[in-house]
Amino acid sequence: MTDQRAGRILLSVQGFNPKKWHELLSAKRDVVIEPQGESDPSIDYAVVWKHTPGILGRLPNLKAIFSIGAGVDHIFADPNLPDVPIVRVVAGNLTQHMVDYVVWRVLDHQRQGMFYRSEQNKKRWREIAQPASPDVSVGILGLGELGQAAAKALKAVGFKVNGWTRTEKTIEGIETFSGEAGLTPFLNATDILVVLLPHTPATEGIVGYDLLSKLRRDNGLGGACLINAGRGKLQKEADILRALDDGTLKEASLDVFEEEPLATTSPLWTHPRVFVTPHAAATSDAHHLVPLMLEQMERFERGEPLQHLVDRKAGY
Ligand code: NDP
Ligand code: OXD
């Protein structure tokens, strides 16, 4: 019966239980989790998160790959990736979650949340400076879907906002910098750094000691703060710890890590000025994302172009 339905899907996921994804996708289409044999011509689409490397190369009629996340580094990790369009997640619900996370963490650093939580534990009644938002400059590395939405929300709260991108951009109310030449002036004008870059060969390890040392420390917050919700491979954790311990960095909020899950032995877990979340800033929700993926497949089958395509050359 179900064989009559168009466009069979391979669902290949590692790292979480894809039961919900399977349930929702298979309500409309045939879904398999393993190709049949060495070459499976029956599959049209792949929906993936950290798929088994090489598996997509066994699908000679594959028409498009759908990433379960906004980031696609997990797809490019496959050395045998077939040359078909890659669609990434762009969705209002995911963007809103990221905006909420960024605004939460920026406000916590601005309002000295780490200091006050520690004071409360000691039952100490002591006030320290909390500069108003217009006196704090937030710099966002990456002004894409998520970075721009976060920038607008922070601007609406009252913060000064800067952004850094690969290509030049003009965005009302945001001071923009681009390319290698723009990075140092961007950092020199930033009190709280928010990282919302994709992980590509060009961005790997960018958040190291050298970058952190260029942030503005002589500010009303009492030092520079880091928030990384992009990817763990963007950061060098040993450098972050060194920067925290020598005063280059005051505090950090980290949602992503070089290796996930973060090892229980990592000193980041217990560092008094580090706030850890388990890659939970903006989780892909099957209920919101499956309808968007199915809609894209239908559009494609009607001969319309796919949306939110990844630029293979840029890697994001
Ligand atoms: P986009 O592709 O829309 O935006 C990426 C931004 O990064 C663009 O502004 C781009 O510049 C900039 N950029 C890329 N490479 C460079 C470079 N070499 N130098 C300077 N700027 C660069 O991505 P999204 O905003 O949708 O997502 C960003 C990342 O957030 C994802 O790749 C993913 O890793 C992460 N993420 C994390 C989640 C979590 O829960 N922690 C959830 C969702 C996403 P330009 O504008 O010039 O192209
Ligand atoms: C994503 C993520 O890329 O969840 O969407 O990290």
Short mmCIF file of C-alpha atoms and ligand atoms in Angstrom, two decimals:
data_model
loop_
_atom_site.label_atom_id
_atom_site.label_comp_id
_atom_site.label_asym_id
_atom_site.label_seq_id
_atom_site.Cartn_x
_atom_site.Cartn_y
_atom_site.Cartn_z
CA MET A 1 0.00 0.00 0.00
CA THR A 2 2.54 2.55 1.19
CA ASP A 3 4.80 1.78 -1.80
CA GLN A 4 2.65 4.00 -4.00
CA ARG A 5 3.72 7.09 -2.07
CA ALA A 6 6.34 9.31 -3.74
CA GLY A 7 9.86 10.03 -2.55
CA ARG A 8 11.17 7.42 -0.10
CA ILE A 9 13.26 8.74 2.76
CA LEU A 10 16.35 7.39 4.47
CA LEU A 11 16.49 8.58 8.11
CA SER A 12 20.04 8.28 9.44
CA VAL A 13 20.65 9.65 12.91
CA GLN A 14 23.30 9.17 15.59
CA GLY A 15 23.40 10.74 19.04
CA PHE A 16 19.69 10.82 19.86
CA ASN A 17 16.60 8.64 19.48
CA PRO A 18 14.89 9.57 16.19
CA LYS A 19 11.56 7.89 17.11
CA LYS A 20 9.53 11.11 16.79
CA TRP A 21 11.17 11.95 13.44
CA HIS A 22 10.43 8.45 12.15
CA GLU A 23 6.82 8.60 13.32
CA LEU A 24 6.10 12.00 11.76
CA LEU A 25 7.92 11.41 8.48
CA SER A 26 6.39 7.96 7.98
CA ALA A 27 2.89 9.39 8.41
CA LYS A 28 3.39 10.83 4.90
CA ARG A 29 6.16 8.83 3.21
CA ASP A 30 8.02 5.54 3.30
CA VAL A 31 10.94 5.82 5.66
CA VAL A 32 13.85 3.41 6.02
CA ILE A 33 16.75 3.55 8.42
CA GLU A 34 19.17 1.33 6.44
CA PRO A 35 19.58 1.18 2.64
CA GLN A 36 19.00 -2.26 1.18
CA GLY A 37 22.18 -3.83 -0.17
CA GLU A 38 25.27 -2.17 -1.59
CA SER A 39 23.24 0.19 -3.77
CA ASP A 40 19.65 1.15 -2.97
CA PRO A 41 17.94 2.95 -5.87
CA SER A 42 14.62 3.26 -4.00
CA ILE A 43 15.65 6.23 -1.84
CA ASP A 44 14.98 9.80 -2.99
CA TYR A 45 15.77 11.88 0.12
CA ALA A 46 17.98 11.55 3.18
CA VAL A 47 17.12 13.18 6.51
CA VAL A 48 20.26 13.11 8.62
CA TRP A 49 22.06 14.07 11.83
CA LYS A 50 25.62 12.68 12.08
CA HIS A 51 24.69 9.95 9.58
CA THR A 52 26.76 6.81 9.18
CA PRO A 53 29.64 7.90 6.89
CA GLY A 54 29.43 6.38 3.39
CA ILE A 55 25.75 5.48 3.68
CA LEU A 56 24.60 8.27 1.34
CA GLY A 57 27.00 7.12 -1.38
CA ARG A 58 24.96 3.93 -1.66
CA LEU A 59 21.85 5.83 -2.87
CA PRO A 60 22.20 6.31 -6.67
CA ASN A 61 18.84 8.13 -6.99
CA LEU A 62 19.28 10.45 -4.01
CA LYS A 63 17.84 13.88 -4.87
CA ALA A 64 18.50 15.93 -1.75
CA ILE A 65 19.91 15.71 1.78
CA PHE A 66 18.00 17.37 4.62
CA SER A 67 19.98 18.30 7.72
CA ILE A 68 18.14 17.89 11.01
CA GLY A 69 20.10 20.89 12.30
CA ALA A 70 20.88 24.42 11.16
CA GLY A 71 24.56 23.47 11.15
CA VAL A 72 25.76 21.09 8.43
CA ASP A 73 29.30 20.28 9.60
CA HIS A 74 28.00 16.83 10.57
CA ILE A 75 27.19 16.21 6.89
CA PHE A 76 30.53 17.43 5.54
CA ALA A 77 32.27 15.06 7.96
CA ASP A 78 31.40 12.30 5.44
CA PRO A 79 34.27 12.00 2.91
CA ASN A 80 31.97 10.17 0.43
CA LEU A 81 29.24 12.75 0.23
CA PRO A 82 27.21 12.54 -3.00
CA ASP A 83 26.90 15.73 -5.05
CA VAL A 84 23.23 16.53 -4.39
CA PRO A 85 21.65 19.66 -2.86
CA ILE A 86 21.87 19.97 0.94
CA VAL A 87 18.99 21.70 2.71
CA ARG A 88 19.57 23.05 6.22
CA VAL A 89 17.14 24.07 8.94
CA VAL A 90 15.82 27.60 8.88
CA ALA A 91 12.73 27.75 11.09
CA GLY A 92 11.04 30.38 13.23
CA ASN A 93 10.76 28.11 16.24
CA LEU A 94 14.47 27.22 16.25
CA THR A 95 15.49 30.84 15.69
CA GLN A 96 13.31 32.00 18.60
CA HIS A 97 14.89 29.42 20.92
CA MET A 98 18.35 30.68 19.99
CA VAL A 99 17.31 34.31 20.45
CA ASP A 100 15.93 33.43 23.90
CA TYR A 101 19.18 31.65 24.84
CA VAL A 102 21.40 34.52 23.68
CA VAL A 103 19.32 37.23 25.38
CA TRP A 104 19.23 35.14 28.59
CA ARG A 105 22.98 34.64 28.70
CA VAL A 106 23.83 38.23 27.72
CA LEU A 107 21.51 39.61 30.44
CA ASP A 108 22.97 37.21 33.00
CA HIS A 109 26.52 38.40 32.26
CA GLN A 110 25.45 42.06 32.17
CA ARG A 111 23.50 41.80 35.48
CA GLN A 112 26.35 39.90 37.20
CA GLY A 113 24.26 36.74 37.63
CA MET A 114 27.27 34.51 38.35
CA PHE A 115 28.50 36.88 41.08
CA TYR A 116 25.08 37.19 42.73
CA ARG A 117 24.42 33.43 42.69
CA SER A 118 27.73 32.88 44.42
CA GLU A 119 26.95 35.65 46.95
CA GLN A 120 23.56 34.13 47.69
CA ASN A 121 25.24 30.78 48.45
CA LYS A 122 27.38 32.61 51.00
CA LYS A 123 24.41 34.67 52.31
CA ARG A 124 26.32 37.88 51.54
CA TRP A 125 24.55 41.25 50.95
CA ARG A 126 26.89 43.09 48.62
CA GLU A 127 26.18 45.15 45.49
CA ILE A 128 28.52 45.54 42.52
CA ALA A 129 28.28 47.63 39.36
CA GLN A 130 25.81 46.49 36.71
CA PRO A 131 26.11 48.79 33.70
CA ALA A 132 22.90 49.57 31.83
CA SER A 133 22.51 47.89 28.46
CA PRO A 134 23.37 50.97 26.32
CA ASP A 135 26.77 50.98 28.08
CA VAL A 136 27.50 47.37 27.10
CA SER A 137 28.64 46.35 23.66
CA VAL A 138 27.69 42.86 22.48
CA GLY A 139 29.62 41.52 19.47
CA ILE A 140 28.20 38.63 17.48
CA LEU A 141 30.51 36.43 15.42
CA GLY A 142 28.20 35.37 12.55
CA LEU A 143 25.21 37.42 11.47
CA GLY A 144 23.25 34.73 9.63
CA GLU A 145 19.70 33.57 10.36
CA LEU A 146 20.40 33.17 14.06
CA GLY A 147 22.96 35.93 14.57
CA GLN A 148 20.80 38.60 12.92
CA ALA A 149 17.72 37.61 14.92
CA ALA A 150 19.74 37.68 18.16
CA ALA A 151 21.27 41.04 17.17
CA LYS A 152 17.84 42.60 16.65
CA ALA A 153 16.52 41.28 19.98
CA LEU A 154 19.59 42.55 21.87
CA LYS A 155 19.27 45.91 20.14
CA ALA A 156 15.61 46.08 21.21
CA VAL A 157 16.64 45.47 24.84
CA GLY A 158 19.05 48.42 24.56
CA PHE A 159 22.53 46.93 24.00
CA LYS A 160 25.04 48.28 21.51
CA VAL A 161 25.47 45.50 18.96
CA ASN A 162 28.34 44.71 16.57
CA GLY A 163 28.54 41.84 14.15
CA TRP A 164 31.24 40.07 12.13
CA THR A 165 30.62 38.18 8.91
CA ARG A 166 32.53 36.63 6.01
CA THR A 167 30.94 38.89 3.40
CA GLU A 168 30.18 42.59 3.89
CA LYS A 169 26.76 43.42 5.35
CA THR A 170 24.77 46.54 6.14
CA ILE A 171 22.15 46.09 8.87
CA GLU A 172 20.33 49.04 10.35
CA GLY A 173 21.32 49.75 13.95
CA ILE A 174 24.16 47.19 14.00
CA GLU A 175 27.81 48.06 13.46
CA THR A 176 29.14 45.51 11.00
CA PHE A 177 32.66 44.24 10.33
CA SER A 178 33.77 41.60 7.88
CA GLY A 179 36.68 39.42 6.82
CA GLU A 180 40.06 39.10 8.43
CA ALA A 181 40.67 42.86 8.39
CA GLY A 182 37.45 43.49 10.31
CA LEU A 183 38.04 40.97 13.09
CA THR A 184 40.41 42.91 15.36
CA PRO A 185 38.41 46.19 15.31
CA PHE A 186 35.25 44.14 15.95
CA LEU A 187 36.82 42.42 18.98
CA ASN A 188 38.32 45.66 20.31
CA ALA A 189 34.77 47.11 20.41
CA THR A 190 33.17 44.09 22.14
CA ASP A 191 32.48 43.50 25.88
CA ILE A 192 30.35 40.35 25.53
CA LEU A 193 31.21 38.06 22.61
CA VAL A 194 28.47 35.82 21.20
CA VAL A 195 29.63 33.06 18.81
CA LEU A 196 27.07 31.99 16.21
CA LEU A 197 29.37 30.86 13.40
CA PRO A 198 29.16 27.57 11.53
CA HIS A 199 32.02 25.08 11.90
CA THR A 200 33.98 25.13 8.62
CA PRO A 201 37.69 24.76 7.82
CA ALA A 202 37.91 28.58 8.00
CA THR A 203 36.33 28.91 11.44
CA GLU A 204 37.74 25.86 13.26
CA GLY A 205 39.50 26.86 16.49
CA ILE A 206 38.87 30.57 15.92
CA VAL A 207 37.92 31.15 19.56
CA GLY A 208 41.42 30.84 20.98
CA TYR A 209 43.57 32.85 23.37
CA ASP A 210 44.65 35.36 20.72
CA LEU A 211 41.05 36.21 19.79
CA LEU A 212 39.93 36.41 23.43
CA SER A 213 42.81 38.72 24.32
CA LYS A 214 41.50 41.31 21.82
CA LEU A 215 38.14 41.72 23.58
CA ARG A 216 37.53 44.88 25.63
CA ARG A 217 38.30 44.17 29.28
CA ASP A 218 38.36 47.74 30.57
CA ASN A 219 34.58 47.97 30.73
CA GLY A 220 31.81 48.48 33.28
CA LEU A 221 31.31 44.72 33.58
CA GLY A 222 34.74 44.14 35.09
CA GLY A 223 35.99 42.06 32.15
CA ALA A 224 35.15 40.38 28.88
CA CYS A 225 32.55 37.60 28.58
CA LEU A 226 32.15 34.79 26.05
CA ILE A 227 28.98 33.00 24.93
CA ASN A 228 29.38 30.13 22.43
CA ALA A 229 26.23 28.58 21.00
CA GLY A 230 27.71 27.93 17.52
CA ARG A 231 29.87 24.81 17.54
CA GLY A 232 32.36 23.34 19.97
CA LYS A 233 35.05 22.91 17.31
CA LEU A 234 35.14 26.71 16.97
CA GLN A 235 36.68 26.96 20.43
CA LYS A 236 39.92 25.87 22.06
CA GLU A 237 38.89 24.89 25.55
CA ALA A 238 42.41 24.93 26.99
CA ASP A 239 42.73 28.55 25.79
CA ILE A 240 39.38 29.51 27.32
CA LEU A 241 40.45 28.08 30.68
CA ARG A 242 43.79 29.89 30.47
CA ALA A 243 42.01 33.15 29.59
CA LEU A 244 39.58 32.72 32.50
CA ASP A 245 42.38 32.01 34.93
CA ASP A 246 44.64 34.93 33.94
CA GLY A 247 41.84 37.51 33.76
CA THR A 248 41.74 37.82 29.96
CA LEU A 249 38.19 36.50 30.21
CA LYS A 250 35.83 37.20 33.09
CA GLU A 251 33.09 34.62 32.45
CA ALA A 252 31.85 32.18 29.83
CA SER A 253 28.54 30.57 28.88
CA LEU A 254 29.18 27.49 26.76
CA ASP A 255 26.46 25.44 25.06
CA VAL A 256 28.80 23.54 22.72
CA PHE A 257 32.09 21.69 23.25
CA GLU A 258 35.05 20.31 21.32
CA GLU A 259 33.82 16.80 22.21
CA GLU A 260 30.19 16.18 23.09
CA PRO A 261 28.97 15.10 25.56
CA LEU A 262 31.49 17.09 27.61
CA ALA A 263 33.73 14.64 29.51
CA THR A 264 33.01 14.45 33.24
CA THR A 265 36.73 15.13 33.77
CA SER A 266 36.56 18.54 32.03
CA PRO A 267 37.40 21.42 34.41
CA LEU A 268 34.73 23.47 32.60
CA TRP A 269 32.00 21.64 34.57
CA THR A 270 33.17 22.98 37.91
CA HIS A 271 34.78 26.28 36.96
CA PRO A 272 33.08 28.96 39.09
CA ARG A 273 32.84 31.38 36.16
CA VAL A 274 31.62 28.99 33.48
CA PHE A 275 27.97 28.23 32.76
CA VAL A 276 27.48 24.93 30.92
CA THR A 277 24.44 23.76 28.94
CA PRO A 278 24.38 20.47 26.95
CA HIS A 279 24.05 21.72 23.35
CA ALA A 280 20.54 22.79 24.23
CA ALA A 281 20.40 26.41 23.07
CA ALA A 282 18.06 25.66 20.16
CA THR A 283 17.16 22.00 19.80
CA SER A 284 15.64 20.78 16.52
CA ASP A 285 12.04 19.87 17.26
CA ALA A 286 10.52 17.21 14.99
CA HIS A 287 7.00 18.62 15.41
CA HIS A 288 8.08 21.95 13.94
CA LEU A 289 10.66 20.75 11.44
CA VAL A 290 9.15 17.64 9.83
CA PRO A 291 6.25 19.60 8.24
CA LEU A 292 8.79 22.06 6.77
CA MET A 293 10.88 19.22 5.32
CA LEU A 294 7.85 17.48 3.84
CA GLU A 295 6.68 20.78 2.34
CA GLN A 296 10.10 21.22 0.71
CA MET A 297 9.92 17.68 -0.77
CA GLU A 298 6.47 18.44 -2.20
CA ARG A 299 7.67 21.76 -3.63
CA PHE A 300 10.63 19.98 -5.22
CA GLU A 301 8.38 17.31 -6.74
CA ARG A 302 6.21 20.09 -8.24
CA GLY A 303 9.36 21.40 -9.93
CA GLU A 304 9.92 24.33 -7.57
CA PRO A 305 13.40 25.13 -6.21
CA LEU A 306 14.53 23.88 -2.79
CA GLN A 307 15.00 26.58 -0.15
CA HIS A 308 17.76 27.14 2.44
CA LEU A 309 20.41 25.40 0.39
CA VAL A 310 23.92 25.03 1.69
CA ASP A 311 26.77 26.62 -0.28
CA ARG A 312 29.11 23.65 -0.65
CA LYS A 313 32.12 25.82 -1.40
CA ALA A 314 31.67 28.00 1.71
CA GLY A 315 30.76 24.90 3.78
CA TYR A 316 27.62 26.34 5.41
P1 NDP B 1 23.95 30.96 8.74
O1 NDP B 1 24.56 30.11 7.70
O2 NDP B 1 22.62 31.61 8.45
O3 NDP B 1 24.95 32.12 9.17
C1 NDP B 1 26.31 31.91 9.37
C2 NDP B 1 26.98 33.25 9.63
O4 NDP B 1 28.36 33.01 9.89
C3 NDP B 1 26.91 34.20 8.43
O5 NDP B 1 26.74 35.51 8.87
C4 NDP B 1 28.30 34.02 7.80
O6 NDP B 1 28.78 35.15 7.07
C5 NDP B 1 29.16 33.82 9.04
N1 NDP B 1 30.41 33.15 8.66
C6 NDP B 1 30.58 31.90 8.16
N2 NDP B 1 31.89 31.66 7.92
C7 NDP B 1 32.56 32.77 8.28
C8 NDP B 1 33.91 33.16 8.25
N3 NDP B 1 34.88 32.34 7.81
N4 NDP B 1 34.24 34.39 8.67
C9 NDP B 1 33.28 35.23 9.13
N5 NDP B 1 31.97 34.95 9.19
C10 NDP B 1 31.61 33.72 8.76
O7 NDP B 1 23.84 30.06 10.05
P2 NDP B 1 22.79 30.15 11.25
O8 NDP B 1 22.77 31.54 11.75
O9 NDP B 1 21.51 29.53 10.88
O10 NDP B 1 23.49 29.17 12.31
C11 NDP B 1 24.80 29.41 12.78
C12 NDP B 1 25.34 28.19 13.51
O11 NDP B 1 24.67 28.02 14.75
C13 NDP B 1 25.09 26.85 12.81
O12 NDP B 1 26.03 26.63 11.78
C14 NDP B 1 25.24 25.86 13.95
O13 NDP B 1 26.58 25.42 14.04
C15 NDP B 1 24.87 26.67 15.19
N6 NDP B 1 23.66 26.18 15.85
C16 NDP B 1 23.73 25.79 17.15
C17 NDP B 1 22.61 25.38 17.82
C18 NDP B 1 22.67 25.03 19.27
O14 NDP B 1 21.68 24.50 19.81
N7 NDP B 1 23.76 25.31 19.96
C19 NDP B 1 21.31 25.30 17.15
C20 NDP B 1 21.34 25.77 15.79
C21 NDP B 1 22.48 26.18 15.17
P3 NDP B 1 28.03 35.68 5.75
O15 NDP B 1 26.79 36.39 6.28
O16 NDP B 1 28.99 36.60 5.14
O17 NDP B 1 27.68 34.48 4.93
C1 OXD B 2 21.90 22.71 14.85
C2 OXD B 2 22.14 22.27 16.19
O1 OXD B 2 22.82 22.81 14.06
O2 OXD B 2 21.23 21.74 16.85
O3 OXD B 2 20.73 22.99 14.53
O4 OXD B 2 23.24 22.44 16.70
#
